[in-house]
Every structure is written in structure tokens, then in C-alpha cells.
XYZ file of C-alpha atoms in Angstrom:
299
model
C 21.046 -1.532 12.702
C 19.559 0.598 9.918
C 16.106 -0.926 10.330
C 16.292 -0.784 14.128
C 17.255 2.914 14.070
C 14.598 3.771 11.499
C 11.778 1.997 13.318
C 12.837 3.447 16.657
C 12.605 6.916 15.100
C 9.264 6.664 13.334
C 7.407 4.537 15.870
C 7.082 7.517 18.181
C 3.821 8.215 16.377
C 0.829 6.767 18.251
C -0.632 5.601 14.929
C 2.271 3.405 13.879
C 2.597 -0.063 15.349
C 4.710 0.188 18.505
C 8.159 -1.309 17.974
C 10.146 -2.914 20.791
C 13.233 -4.136 18.946
C 14.642 -6.797 16.634
C 15.482 -10.352 17.600
C 17.713 -12.802 15.749
C 16.063 -16.024 14.666
C 17.988 -19.309 14.422
C 16.895 -22.776 13.371
C 18.497 -26.024 14.508
C 19.787 -28.212 11.699
C 17.989 -31.565 11.237
C 19.705 -34.488 12.905
C 21.616 -32.363 15.435
C 21.241 -31.967 19.184
C 22.712 -29.722 21.810
C 23.523 -26.047 21.671
C 26.737 -26.064 19.640
C 26.964 -23.068 17.337
C 27.500 -25.177 14.213
C 24.205 -26.982 14.835
C 22.190 -23.854 14.006
C 21.581 -21.791 10.887
C 20.713 -18.105 10.972
C 17.230 -17.397 9.554
C 17.072 -13.639 9.957
C 15.515 -11.076 12.255
C 11.940 -10.570 13.284
C 10.263 -7.511 14.735
C 8.969 -7.427 18.284
C 5.857 -5.276 18.021
C 2.796 -4.251 19.949
C 0.029 -6.853 20.097
C -2.843 -5.417 18.080
C -6.248 -6.583 16.950
C -7.038 -7.662 13.392
C -6.527 -5.634 10.209
C -8.846 -2.827 9.173
C -9.541 -4.909 6.070
C -11.424 -7.468 8.173
C -13.587 -4.793 9.801
C -14.441 -3.326 6.380
C -15.299 -6.772 5.019
C -17.523 -7.563 7.996
C -19.233 -4.185 7.600
C -19.800 -4.822 3.885
C -21.308 -8.273 4.472
C -23.588 -7.180 7.325
C -24.574 -3.570 6.778
C -26.478 -3.304 10.062
C -24.173 -5.446 12.166
C -21.752 -4.518 14.946
C -18.819 -4.134 12.540
C -20.723 -1.706 10.307
C -21.757 0.364 13.318
C -18.190 0.417 14.667
C -16.720 1.434 11.320
C -19.307 4.169 10.831
C -18.877 5.596 14.322
C -15.054 5.624 14.108
C -14.691 6.391 10.392
C -13.527 9.993 10.578
C -11.277 9.240 13.537
C -9.662 6.356 11.629
C -9.146 8.538 8.533
C -7.487 11.279 10.578
C -5.230 8.760 12.323
C -4.149 7.196 9.020
C -3.331 10.599 7.534
C -1.556 11.615 10.746
C 0.589 8.475 10.749
C 1.542 8.768 7.074
C 2.253 12.498 7.447
C 4.498 11.728 10.407
C 6.510 9.311 8.266
C 6.708 11.642 5.265
C 7.814 14.581 7.412
C 10.806 12.404 8.334
C 11.431 11.437 4.690
C 10.280 7.867 5.302
C 8.203 5.842 2.840
C 6.167 2.844 4.004
C 5.969 1.305 0.538
C 2.849 -0.853 0.828
C -0.124 0.996 2.302
C -3.359 -1.000 2.084
C -6.214 -2.002 4.387
C -4.462 -5.283 5.251
C -1.447 -3.375 6.631
C -3.473 -1.130 8.929
C -4.314 -2.838 12.204
C -6.797 -1.950 14.909
C -5.663 -1.429 18.479
C -6.734 -4.018 21.035
C -9.569 -1.689 22.052
C -10.483 -1.435 18.332
C -10.843 2.341 18.556
C -7.462 3.369 17.108
C -5.434 2.289 14.093
C -1.826 1.118 13.890
C 0.021 1.283 10.568
C 1.974 -1.967 10.455
C 4.299 -4.032 8.239
C 7.058 -1.467 8.693
C 9.947 -3.791 7.898
C 10.005 -2.465 4.312
C 9.992 1.222 5.282
C 12.996 3.220 4.069
C 14.408 6.716 4.108
C 14.077 8.617 0.840
C 17.801 8.946 0.284
C 20.054 7.857 -2.623
C 20.668 4.121 -2.549
C 17.577 3.324 -0.489
C 14.456 2.173 -2.310
C 10.965 1.442 -0.955
C 9.593 -1.989 -1.779
C 7.489 -2.316 -4.880
C 4.308 -2.855 -2.859
C 1.063 -4.514 -3.929
C 0.346 -4.481 -7.660
C -3.307 -3.440 -7.505
C -2.424 -0.534 -5.206
C 0.144 1.006 -7.592
C -0.272 4.694 -8.301
C -0.522 5.570 -12.033
C 3.100 6.714 -12.173
C 4.231 3.436 -10.600
C 2.262 1.413 -13.145
C 3.974 3.249 -16.017
C 7.409 3.032 -14.424
C 7.277 -0.672 -13.605
C 5.794 -1.575 -16.986
C 8.928 -0.150 -18.621
C 11.144 -1.882 -16.076
C 9.564 -5.343 -16.488
C 9.717 -5.008 -20.265
C 13.408 -4.108 -20.143
C 14.195 -7.100 -17.894
C 12.342 -9.540 -20.149
C 14.260 -8.162 -23.098
C 17.518 -8.712 -21.249
C 18.339 -5.027 -20.948
C 18.140 -4.564 -17.177
C 18.722 -7.265 -14.552
C 19.102 -4.978 -11.541
C 16.366 -4.503 -8.959
C 14.064 -1.673 -9.927
C 14.622 1.517 -7.928
C 11.107 2.469 -6.864
C 10.038 6.031 -7.520
C 11.135 8.270 -4.656
C 7.774 9.989 -4.379
C 5.609 10.248 -1.315
C 2.835 11.241 -3.735
C 2.587 7.594 -4.831
C 1.854 6.725 -1.213
C -0.863 9.399 -1.122
C -2.596 7.492 -3.946
C -2.470 4.307 -1.856
C -3.913 6.148 1.161
C -6.652 7.541 -1.082
C -7.654 4.002 -2.068
C -7.809 2.996 1.603
C -9.954 6.000 2.557
C -12.265 5.588 -0.441
C -12.801 1.888 0.181
C -13.550 2.229 3.881
C -15.796 5.286 3.321
C -18.024 3.970 0.554
C -21.215 4.198 2.608
C -20.509 7.909 3.179
C -19.996 8.634 -0.519
C -22.539 9.613 -3.149
C -23.645 6.852 -5.566
C -21.461 8.273 -8.343
C -18.336 8.229 -6.145
C -19.193 4.748 -4.878
C -19.518 3.439 -8.419
C -16.255 5.036 -9.551
C -14.166 3.538 -6.720
C -15.882 0.141 -6.979
C -15.188 -0.010 -10.716
C -11.537 0.917 -10.192
C -10.926 -1.538 -7.344
C -12.708 -4.424 -9.065
C -10.845 -3.802 -12.332
C -7.435 -3.548 -10.640
C -7.987 -6.729 -8.636
C -9.271 -8.597 -11.667
C -6.199 -7.547 -13.639
C -3.919 -8.797 -10.849
C -5.728 -12.152 -10.716
C -5.629 -12.520 -14.501
C -1.948 -11.551 -14.574
C -1.183 -14.251 -11.999
C -2.996 -16.923 -13.991
C -1.319 -15.879 -17.250
C 2.104 -15.828 -15.617
C 1.765 -19.378 -14.266
C 0.763 -20.630 -17.712
C 3.544 -18.826 -19.554
C 6.063 -21.209 -21.176
C 8.896 -18.731 -20.586
C 9.043 -19.544 -16.852
C 12.494 -20.847 -15.997
C 14.010 -19.772 -19.286
C 16.680 -17.105 -19.480
C 16.718 -13.597 -20.889
C 19.348 -12.455 -23.388
C 21.576 -11.343 -20.539
C 21.239 -14.625 -18.632
C 18.612 -13.734 -16.036
C 15.930 -16.265 -15.126
C 12.315 -15.450 -15.987
C 10.130 -15.990 -12.901
C 6.337 -16.040 -12.384
C 6.619 -12.875 -10.268
C 8.370 -11.040 -13.071
C 5.783 -12.122 -15.636
C 2.892 -11.316 -13.295
C 4.240 -7.805 -12.804
C 4.701 -7.300 -16.517
C 1.216 -8.595 -17.388
C -0.449 -6.530 -14.646
C 1.252 -3.236 -15.453
C 0.479 -3.749 -19.145
C -3.240 -4.233 -18.441
C -3.455 -1.499 -15.796
C -1.376 0.850 -17.921
C -3.780 0.617 -20.851
C -6.736 1.088 -18.477
C -5.199 4.222 -16.961
C -4.246 5.652 -20.356
C -7.885 5.426 -21.408
C -9.046 7.138 -18.216
C -6.449 9.907 -18.533
C -7.753 10.747 -21.994
C -11.056 11.891 -20.538
C -10.244 13.061 -17.000
C -7.383 14.335 -14.838
C -8.103 12.182 -11.799
C -9.966 9.110 -10.622
C -12.980 11.142 -9.456
C -12.739 13.989 -11.982
C -15.994 14.960 -13.654
C -18.083 14.039 -10.610
C -19.794 16.606 -8.422
C -18.208 16.415 -4.969
C -21.127 16.685 -2.565
C -19.125 16.566 0.673
C -15.791 17.672 2.096
C -14.710 14.012 2.159
C -15.369 13.703 -1.568
C -13.459 16.937 -2.247
C -10.511 15.456 -0.337
C -10.609 12.269 -2.418
C -10.653 14.329 -5.618
C -7.463 16.141 -4.560
C -5.720 12.895 -3.521
C -6.591 11.040 -6.733
C -5.141 13.334 -9.389
C -3.312 11.178 -11.927
C -0.311 13.526 -12.254
C 1.735 13.152 -9.021
C 3.022 16.728 -9.140
C -0.580 17.955 -8.935
C -1.655 15.490 -6.235
C -1.719 16.893 -2.708
C 0.728 15.654 -0.093
C -0.192 13.666 2.995
C 0.413 16.755 5.133
C -1.909 18.819 2.938
C -4.528 16.069 3.031
C -4.366 15.974 6.831
C -4.792 19.754 7.075
C -7.678 19.672 4.605
C -9.378 16.868 6.520
C -9.039 18.654 9.862
C -10.530 21.826 8.385
C -13.814 20.037 7.821
């Protein structure tokens, strides 16, 4: 009921995937026949949503591979419209105190006409109220404050000090960082060489750290063993700890010399000035989604 009510509320935005309800999913037990109730096991609920086209990630990849192809031309011609729609959709959620929790190119779909976006994967969205926590999201999309927070959390779990699920930071500013990464990645051809190099270096480093963390976790002999308090050490836990340790050190080094991801670069366009404001390391100084939308519309 909570998820149904929440999705019904926020999916009034034209830029969020249209939601038509939840449906229970059951699976028949092996070796049974007929429709008796005890022959089925409840799997869970799935969302009935609008049929959309593929993710924005695919369009960006196609555009990157073939710079003069149809995908590149489509992305370039719709770029500013897509950016405004993404900011509009996220602002709509934040105005209602709702956090998506995992904004990335893969979770932004194109409409069937491929001229509008639909923010999808809303089953993890939550209200920013006590007792409700957004999902942890994708490691390489963590905002700096999330990297620091989760590094402490994973360390405490491995030391047997904290076995409870980590309450994710209740900050819509962390989501602004994720949106910034999406906008920067899809806009690279519109950015100056210095901005392009800065975002490419950051994305490649973050993704490499996540891949390395996964490999190290799978090879770690602690898998399956227990912490001091009796919790089981899993590959996911180790991967998170290894990633946030690597990314944390990387961000500490960057913060010693600049206040944001694009600090120190000359912003040659309004788009670059927007990215500078969205990529401040300190969340209290980072602009909100609503402010980003207003700033974008001004130019």
C-alpha cells in the first residue's frame, strides 16, 4: 500500500515512468497441479508501468561509438530538452520529499517516440521521513558524502559493531550529484576539452574502482565467515567496503586541491557553469534540483 500510494502520487509528472498499479505474483510449486491455494507460493509484487523505449544509456553509447550516426544526431538535437526533463522530474520528486535513490543513465528511459525521457526503476523510491531510507544505489554513482558515510558503515559491520541496515543519508543533494553525472556524461560533446577530460577521468576511475572492488571481494577468504557479533560476511559487503575505501581516498586527494569536481576550470558555457554548481563536494554548498532547473531554464 505504501509503495502504491507513493507511486500514484509522484507519477503525475510526465517525466516519470507512468504507473498503472501493482500486481501480486505467484509461482506454482513443482509437482503440483490445479488451482488449490496451497499449490502456490507468493513471490512478491511487480509494477505495471508504461511501455517505454530503451534506456538513455544505450542512446549515449550508440552516439559515442558512431559520432555521426543517427543516435548521435538524435542525442544532440534533444540534449537540452532531455536535460530539462530530467531536472524537472527530479525536482518534482524532491518537492514532494521523495528520493529516487539510484539515478543513472540506465534508469532513465526514452519514450516510445524517443523524444521524451521517463525516470524509471521507482520501486526503491521513498519519502524522506524518519524510518524510511532510500536504497544505497549504485556504488560508482555515490556522492562524496555517501562514499564517506558508507565507508564508515561497512568498516563497522566488518568489525562486528553494527549489523543493522545502513540508513542512507536523507539528503536530496546526494541525488543532485547523481543527476550531475548523468548530465555531464550525456553532454560531453557540448563541453570544452578540459571539462570533457575531467568527467571522463572521474567516471573511468570510479568504474575501475567498482570493478576492482568486485574482483577483490570474490577472492577474499573472509566470505562466509562471521563477524564478532555473528553476522555473515558477504561479497556485497566486502565489495562496498573495498569500493568506498578506494573512492574515499581518491576524493580526499581531490578535495585537498579543489572544492568541486570541475573547480579550477574556466566554465565557457552556461551548461558548464551549471555543472560546476551541481558538483560541489560539500552537499550544503551544492545547489538543489529546483535551483538547477531554474538555472538551466534561465539560459
